[in-house]
Each structure stands twice: as C-alpha cells, then as structure tokens.
PDB file of C-alpha atoms in Angstrom:
ATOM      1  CA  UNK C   1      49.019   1.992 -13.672  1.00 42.00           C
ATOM      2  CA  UNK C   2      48.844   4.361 -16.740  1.00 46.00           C
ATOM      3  CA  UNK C   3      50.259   4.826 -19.533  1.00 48.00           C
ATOM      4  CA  UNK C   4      50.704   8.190 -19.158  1.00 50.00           C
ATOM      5  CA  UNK C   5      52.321   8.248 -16.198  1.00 77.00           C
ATOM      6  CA  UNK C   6      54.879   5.016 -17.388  1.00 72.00           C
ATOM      7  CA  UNK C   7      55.600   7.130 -20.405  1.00 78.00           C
ATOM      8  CA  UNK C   8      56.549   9.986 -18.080  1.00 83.00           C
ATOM      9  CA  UNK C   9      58.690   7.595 -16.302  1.00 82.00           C
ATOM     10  CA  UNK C  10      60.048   6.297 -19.118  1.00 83.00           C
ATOM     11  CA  UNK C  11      61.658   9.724 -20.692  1.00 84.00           C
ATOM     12  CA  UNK C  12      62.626  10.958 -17.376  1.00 84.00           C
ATOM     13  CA  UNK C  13      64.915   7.115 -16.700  1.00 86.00           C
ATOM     14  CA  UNK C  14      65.855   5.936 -19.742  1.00 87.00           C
ATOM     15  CA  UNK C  15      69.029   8.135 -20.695  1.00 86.00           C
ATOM     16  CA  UNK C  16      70.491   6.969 -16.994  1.00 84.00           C
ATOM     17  CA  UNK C  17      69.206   3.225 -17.458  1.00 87.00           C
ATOM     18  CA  UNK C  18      70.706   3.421 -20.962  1.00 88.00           C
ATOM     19  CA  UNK C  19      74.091   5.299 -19.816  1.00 85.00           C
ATOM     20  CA  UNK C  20      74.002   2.672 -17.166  1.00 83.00           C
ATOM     21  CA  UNK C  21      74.166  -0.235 -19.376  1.00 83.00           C
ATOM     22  CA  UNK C  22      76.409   0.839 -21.824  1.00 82.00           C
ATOM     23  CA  UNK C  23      78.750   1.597 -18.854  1.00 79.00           C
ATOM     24  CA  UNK C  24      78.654  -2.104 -18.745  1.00 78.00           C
ATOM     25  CA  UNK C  25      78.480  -3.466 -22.351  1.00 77.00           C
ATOM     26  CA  UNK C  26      80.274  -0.937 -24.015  1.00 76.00           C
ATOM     27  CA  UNK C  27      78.047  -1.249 -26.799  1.00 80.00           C
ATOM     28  CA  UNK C  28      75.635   1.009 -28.015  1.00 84.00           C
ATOM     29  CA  UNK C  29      72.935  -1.173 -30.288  1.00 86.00           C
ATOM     30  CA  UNK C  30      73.639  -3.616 -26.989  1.00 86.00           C
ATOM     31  CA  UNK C  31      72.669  -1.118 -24.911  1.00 86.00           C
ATOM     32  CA  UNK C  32      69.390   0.404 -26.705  1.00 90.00           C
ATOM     33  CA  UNK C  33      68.473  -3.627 -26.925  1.00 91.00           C
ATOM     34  CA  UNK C  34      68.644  -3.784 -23.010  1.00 91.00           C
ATOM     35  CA  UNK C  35      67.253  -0.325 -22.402  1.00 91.00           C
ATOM     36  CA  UNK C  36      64.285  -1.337 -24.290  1.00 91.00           C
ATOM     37  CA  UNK C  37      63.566  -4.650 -22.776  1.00 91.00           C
ATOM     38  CA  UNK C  38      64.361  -3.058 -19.242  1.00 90.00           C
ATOM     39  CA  UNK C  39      61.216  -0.866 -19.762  1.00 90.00           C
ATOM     40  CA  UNK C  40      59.070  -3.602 -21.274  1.00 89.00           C
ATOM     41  CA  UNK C  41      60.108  -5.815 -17.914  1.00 89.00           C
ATOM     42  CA  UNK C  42      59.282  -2.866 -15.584  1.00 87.00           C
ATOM     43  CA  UNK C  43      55.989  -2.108 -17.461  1.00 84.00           C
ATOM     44  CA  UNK C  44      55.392  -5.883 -16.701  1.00 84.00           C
ATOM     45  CA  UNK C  45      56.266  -5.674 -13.099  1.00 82.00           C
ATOM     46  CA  UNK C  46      54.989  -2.185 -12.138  1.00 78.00           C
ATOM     47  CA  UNK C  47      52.227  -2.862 -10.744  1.00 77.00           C
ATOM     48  CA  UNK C  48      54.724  -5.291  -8.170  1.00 77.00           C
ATOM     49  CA  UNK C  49      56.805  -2.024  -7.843  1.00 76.00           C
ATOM     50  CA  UNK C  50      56.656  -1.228  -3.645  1.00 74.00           C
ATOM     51  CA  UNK C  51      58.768   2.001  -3.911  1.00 72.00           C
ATOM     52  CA  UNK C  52      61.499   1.152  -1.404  1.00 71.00           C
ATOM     53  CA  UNK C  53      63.826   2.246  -3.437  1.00 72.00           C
ATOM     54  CA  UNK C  54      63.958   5.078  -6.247  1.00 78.00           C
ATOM     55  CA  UNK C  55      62.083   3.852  -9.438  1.00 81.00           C
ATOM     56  CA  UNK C  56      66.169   4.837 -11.341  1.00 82.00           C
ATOM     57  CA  UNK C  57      67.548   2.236  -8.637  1.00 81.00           C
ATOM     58  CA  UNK C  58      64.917  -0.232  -9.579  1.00 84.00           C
ATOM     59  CA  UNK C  59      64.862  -0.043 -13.373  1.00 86.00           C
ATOM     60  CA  UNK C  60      68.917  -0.324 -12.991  1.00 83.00           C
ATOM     61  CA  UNK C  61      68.500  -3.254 -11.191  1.00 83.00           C
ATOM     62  CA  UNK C  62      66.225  -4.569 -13.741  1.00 87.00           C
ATOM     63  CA  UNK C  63      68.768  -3.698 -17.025  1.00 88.00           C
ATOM     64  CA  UNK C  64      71.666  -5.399 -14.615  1.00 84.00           C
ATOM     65  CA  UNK C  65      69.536  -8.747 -14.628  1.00 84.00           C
ATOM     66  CA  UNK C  66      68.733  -8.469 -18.622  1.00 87.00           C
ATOM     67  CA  UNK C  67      72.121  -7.649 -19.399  1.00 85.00           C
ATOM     68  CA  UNK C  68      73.635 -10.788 -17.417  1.00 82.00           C
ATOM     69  CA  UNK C  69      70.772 -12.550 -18.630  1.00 83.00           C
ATOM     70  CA  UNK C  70      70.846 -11.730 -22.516  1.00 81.00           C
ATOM     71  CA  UNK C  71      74.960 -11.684 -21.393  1.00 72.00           C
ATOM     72  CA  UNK C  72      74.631 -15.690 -20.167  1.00 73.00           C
ATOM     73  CA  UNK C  73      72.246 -16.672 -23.063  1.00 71.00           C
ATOM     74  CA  UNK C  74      74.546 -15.201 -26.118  1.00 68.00           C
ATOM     75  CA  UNK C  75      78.466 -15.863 -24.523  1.00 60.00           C
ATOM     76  CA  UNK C  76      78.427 -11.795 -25.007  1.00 50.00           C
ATOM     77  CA  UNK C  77      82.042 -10.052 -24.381  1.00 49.00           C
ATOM     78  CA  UNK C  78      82.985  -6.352 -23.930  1.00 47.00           C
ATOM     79  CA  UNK C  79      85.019  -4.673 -26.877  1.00 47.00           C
ATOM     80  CA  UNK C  80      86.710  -1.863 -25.002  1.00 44.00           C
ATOM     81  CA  UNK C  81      87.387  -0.104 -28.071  1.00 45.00           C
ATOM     82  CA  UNK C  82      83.946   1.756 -28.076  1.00 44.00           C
ATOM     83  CA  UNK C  83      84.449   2.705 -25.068  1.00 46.00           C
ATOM     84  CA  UNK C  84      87.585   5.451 -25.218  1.00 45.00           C
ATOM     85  CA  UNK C  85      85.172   8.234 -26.066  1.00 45.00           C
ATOM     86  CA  UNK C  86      82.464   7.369 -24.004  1.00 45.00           C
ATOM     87  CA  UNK C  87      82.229  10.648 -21.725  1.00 44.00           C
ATOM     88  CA  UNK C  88      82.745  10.634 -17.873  1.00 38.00           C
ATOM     89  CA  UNK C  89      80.867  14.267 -16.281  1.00 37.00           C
ATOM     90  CA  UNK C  90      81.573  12.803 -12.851  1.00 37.00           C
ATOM     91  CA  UNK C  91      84.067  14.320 -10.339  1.00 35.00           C
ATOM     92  CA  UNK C  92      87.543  12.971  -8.939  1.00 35.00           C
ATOM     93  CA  UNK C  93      89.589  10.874 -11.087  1.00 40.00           C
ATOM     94  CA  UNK C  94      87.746  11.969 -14.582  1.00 39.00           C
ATOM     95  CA  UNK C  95      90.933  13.999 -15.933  1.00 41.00           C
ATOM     96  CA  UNK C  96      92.529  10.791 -15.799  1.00 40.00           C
ATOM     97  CA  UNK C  97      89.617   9.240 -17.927  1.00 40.00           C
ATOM     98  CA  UNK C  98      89.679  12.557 -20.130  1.00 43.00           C
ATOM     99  CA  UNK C  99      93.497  11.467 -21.630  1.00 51.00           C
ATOM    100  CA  UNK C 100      92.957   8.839 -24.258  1.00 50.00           C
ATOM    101  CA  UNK C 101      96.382   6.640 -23.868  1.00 55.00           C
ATOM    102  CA  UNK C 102      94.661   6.281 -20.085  1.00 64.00           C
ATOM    103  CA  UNK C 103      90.924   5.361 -20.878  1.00 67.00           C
ATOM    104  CA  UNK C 104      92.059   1.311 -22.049  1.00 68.00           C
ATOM    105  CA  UNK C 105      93.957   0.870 -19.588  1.00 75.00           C
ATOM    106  CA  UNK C 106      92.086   1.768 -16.941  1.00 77.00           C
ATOM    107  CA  UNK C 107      89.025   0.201 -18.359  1.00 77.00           C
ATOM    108  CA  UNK C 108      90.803  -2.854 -18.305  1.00 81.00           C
ATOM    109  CA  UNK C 109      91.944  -2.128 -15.189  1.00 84.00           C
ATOM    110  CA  UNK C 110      88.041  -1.944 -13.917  1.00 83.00           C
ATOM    111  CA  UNK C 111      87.212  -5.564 -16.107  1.00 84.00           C
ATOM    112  CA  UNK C 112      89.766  -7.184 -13.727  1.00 88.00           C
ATOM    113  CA  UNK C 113      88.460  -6.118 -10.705  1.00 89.00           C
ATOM    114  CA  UNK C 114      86.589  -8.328  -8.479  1.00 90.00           C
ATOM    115  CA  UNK C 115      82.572  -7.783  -7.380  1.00 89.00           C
ATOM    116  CA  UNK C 116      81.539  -5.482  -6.255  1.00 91.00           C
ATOM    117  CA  UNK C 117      84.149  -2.926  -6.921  1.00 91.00           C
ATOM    118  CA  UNK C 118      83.666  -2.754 -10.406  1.00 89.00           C
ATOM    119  CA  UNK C 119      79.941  -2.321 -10.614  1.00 90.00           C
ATOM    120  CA  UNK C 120      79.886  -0.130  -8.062  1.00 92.00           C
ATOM    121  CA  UNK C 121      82.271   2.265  -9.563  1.00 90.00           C
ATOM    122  CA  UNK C 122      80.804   1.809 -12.771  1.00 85.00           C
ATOM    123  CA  UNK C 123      77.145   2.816 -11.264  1.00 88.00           C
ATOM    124  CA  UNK C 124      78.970   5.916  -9.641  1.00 88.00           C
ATOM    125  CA  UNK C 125      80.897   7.094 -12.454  1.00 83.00           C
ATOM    126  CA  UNK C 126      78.942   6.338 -15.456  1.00 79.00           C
ATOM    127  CA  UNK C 127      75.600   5.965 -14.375  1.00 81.00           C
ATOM    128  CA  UNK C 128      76.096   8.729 -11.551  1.00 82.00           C
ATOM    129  CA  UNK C 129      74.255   6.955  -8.902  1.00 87.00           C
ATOM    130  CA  UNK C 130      73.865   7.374  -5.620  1.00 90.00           C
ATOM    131  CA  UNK C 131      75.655   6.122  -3.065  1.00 91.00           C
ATOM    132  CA  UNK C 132      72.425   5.492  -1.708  1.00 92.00           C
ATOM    133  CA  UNK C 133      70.434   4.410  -4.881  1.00 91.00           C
ATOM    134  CA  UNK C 134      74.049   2.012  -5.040  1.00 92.00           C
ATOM    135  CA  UNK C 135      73.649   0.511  -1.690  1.00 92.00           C
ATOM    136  CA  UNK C 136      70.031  -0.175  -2.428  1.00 91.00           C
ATOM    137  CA  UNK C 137      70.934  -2.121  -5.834  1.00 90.00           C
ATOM    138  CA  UNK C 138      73.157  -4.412  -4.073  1.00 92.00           C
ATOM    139  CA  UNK C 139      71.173  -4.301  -0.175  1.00 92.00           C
ATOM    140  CA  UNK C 140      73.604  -2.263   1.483  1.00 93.00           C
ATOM    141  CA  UNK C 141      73.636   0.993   3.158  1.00 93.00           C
ATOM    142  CA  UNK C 142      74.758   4.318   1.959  1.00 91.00           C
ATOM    143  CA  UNK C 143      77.897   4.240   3.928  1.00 93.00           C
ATOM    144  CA  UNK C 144      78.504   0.250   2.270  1.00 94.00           C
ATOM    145  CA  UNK C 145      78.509   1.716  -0.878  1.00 93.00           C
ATOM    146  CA  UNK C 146      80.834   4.795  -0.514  1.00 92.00           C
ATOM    147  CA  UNK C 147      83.200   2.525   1.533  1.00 93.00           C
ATOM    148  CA  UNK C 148      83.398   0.347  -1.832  1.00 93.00           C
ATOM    149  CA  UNK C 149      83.416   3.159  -4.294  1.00 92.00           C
ATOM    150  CA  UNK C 150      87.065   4.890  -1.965  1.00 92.00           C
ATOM    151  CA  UNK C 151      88.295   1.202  -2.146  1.00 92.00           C
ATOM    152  CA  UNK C 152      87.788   0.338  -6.189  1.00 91.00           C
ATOM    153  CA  UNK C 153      88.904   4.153  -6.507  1.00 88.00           C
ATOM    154  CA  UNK C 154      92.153   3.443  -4.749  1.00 89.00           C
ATOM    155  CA  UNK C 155      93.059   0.548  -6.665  1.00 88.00           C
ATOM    156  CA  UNK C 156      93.096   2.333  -9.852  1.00 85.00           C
ATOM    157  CA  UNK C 157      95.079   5.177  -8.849  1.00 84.00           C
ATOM    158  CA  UNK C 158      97.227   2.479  -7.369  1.00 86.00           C
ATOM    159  CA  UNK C 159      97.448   0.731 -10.405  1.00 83.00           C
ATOM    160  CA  UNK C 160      98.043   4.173 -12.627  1.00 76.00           C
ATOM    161  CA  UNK C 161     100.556   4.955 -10.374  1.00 78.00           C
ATOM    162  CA  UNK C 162     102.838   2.118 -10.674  1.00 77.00           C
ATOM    163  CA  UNK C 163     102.567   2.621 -14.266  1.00 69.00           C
ATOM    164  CA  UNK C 164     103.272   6.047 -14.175  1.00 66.00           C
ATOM    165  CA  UNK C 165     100.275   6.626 -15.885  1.00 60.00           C
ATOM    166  CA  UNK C 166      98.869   9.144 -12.182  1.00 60.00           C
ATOM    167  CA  UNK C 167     101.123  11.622 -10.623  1.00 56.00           C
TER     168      UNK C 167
END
C-alpha cells in the first residue's frame, strides 16, 4: 500500500473515528490518543484489509478494540462532565440532547444500558453510522442494527418520560 493513498484515507476517516471514540470516552486527549493508535494499527494491518466492509466501519472497529484495550489496561472511567457540550447533528431525539439539564441524564441513562444498545446508539448518533456500516461492526444485518437502534431509542424516551424530562 502507499503512503499516499493511507494519508488520503487517513484525513478523509479520522474526524468520524475520532468523533466515534470520544462518543465513548468522553475525553478529548483520550480520544486523539486512540485516534492516533487506531491509524498506526490499521497502517499495520492494511495490507490484511479484504474490503467487506467500508474502510470507516473497519477503522471503528479497530478504535473500539484500542479503546477497551487501553480501557482494560489503565482501569479508565468516563467523566460525563465533558460530555454536556459535545454536539449531536443527528436527527430524532437531538432537541432533547440540545437542553443541557437533559444531556447528564440521559448520558447516564445510555452508561446503564446493556450491550448492544448503547454502542449501537452511540455509533448512530455520535459517530453517524450506518445502520449498515453498524450491523457490519457487530456481524449483523442492516435491519439487526436499526431494530436495536428503535429499541435503545425507546428506552430513553421511556426513561425521560417518567421523569418528565420528554413530553
């Protein structure tokens, strides 16, 4: 492979690898950290890259492993605090993101969900995935993956509802 064309890759991926991440962490020097060592792993493994999936769906895949791995190794934990201005462009529920006494609590309402739920809404809202490039990241279809996004969905407006946080 050449370098030009993994530098190309590289400025065309890394703001949605990097939005992707910090999605997850919540931290921004966390999240540069991962981004970077997400493209030094895929230049490592490019050559081993079979394109049956998007090369966005594969270098998320690869930051998901180094963030659970770097995650593991240091005992990490999320401080929701720099997350209530992160920004959420994607449609649906983002007014309710958009009003600041919501954006803890439902951020804390995502941490307590169960797999896959969470990362799957996190990979549609904040990394604005797919639901194909989704299903592919966990080996599921299309359909899988939009079945799981309606269902995490649900439970928050379920959640904001009872405390009268969604009309």
């Amino acid at each position: 492979m050449e370098d030009i064309e993994f530098s190309k890759i590289y400025e065309m991926e890394f703001v949605y690898v990097y939005k992707y991440i910090l999605s997850i962490c919540c931290n921004k020097e966390l999240a540069e950290e991962i981004t970077q060592q997400t493209f030094f792993r895929a230049l490592e493994k490019y050559k081993d890259f079979r394109g049956e999936c998007q090369i966005r769906t594969w270098l998320c895949q690869i930051a998901k492993n180094e963030y659970y791995k770097q995650n593991k190794k240091n005992k990490l934990s999320v401080d929701y605090s720099l997350c209530e201005n992160m920004e959420c462009d994607t449609v649906r529920i983002e007014d309710a993101f958009l009003e600041q006494e919501k954006v803890l609590y439902m951020l804390k309402i995502l941490h307590s969900m169960k797999e896959p739920y969470k990362e799957v809404f996190y990979l549609r809202i904040f990394s604005e995935l797919s639901y194909k490039e989704i299903g592919t990241i966990f080996g599921n279809s299309e359909n899988w993956a939009r079945v799981i996004f309606y269902r995490a969905k649900l439970k928050i407006l379920n959640k904001l509802k009872e405390e009268d946080l969604y009309e």
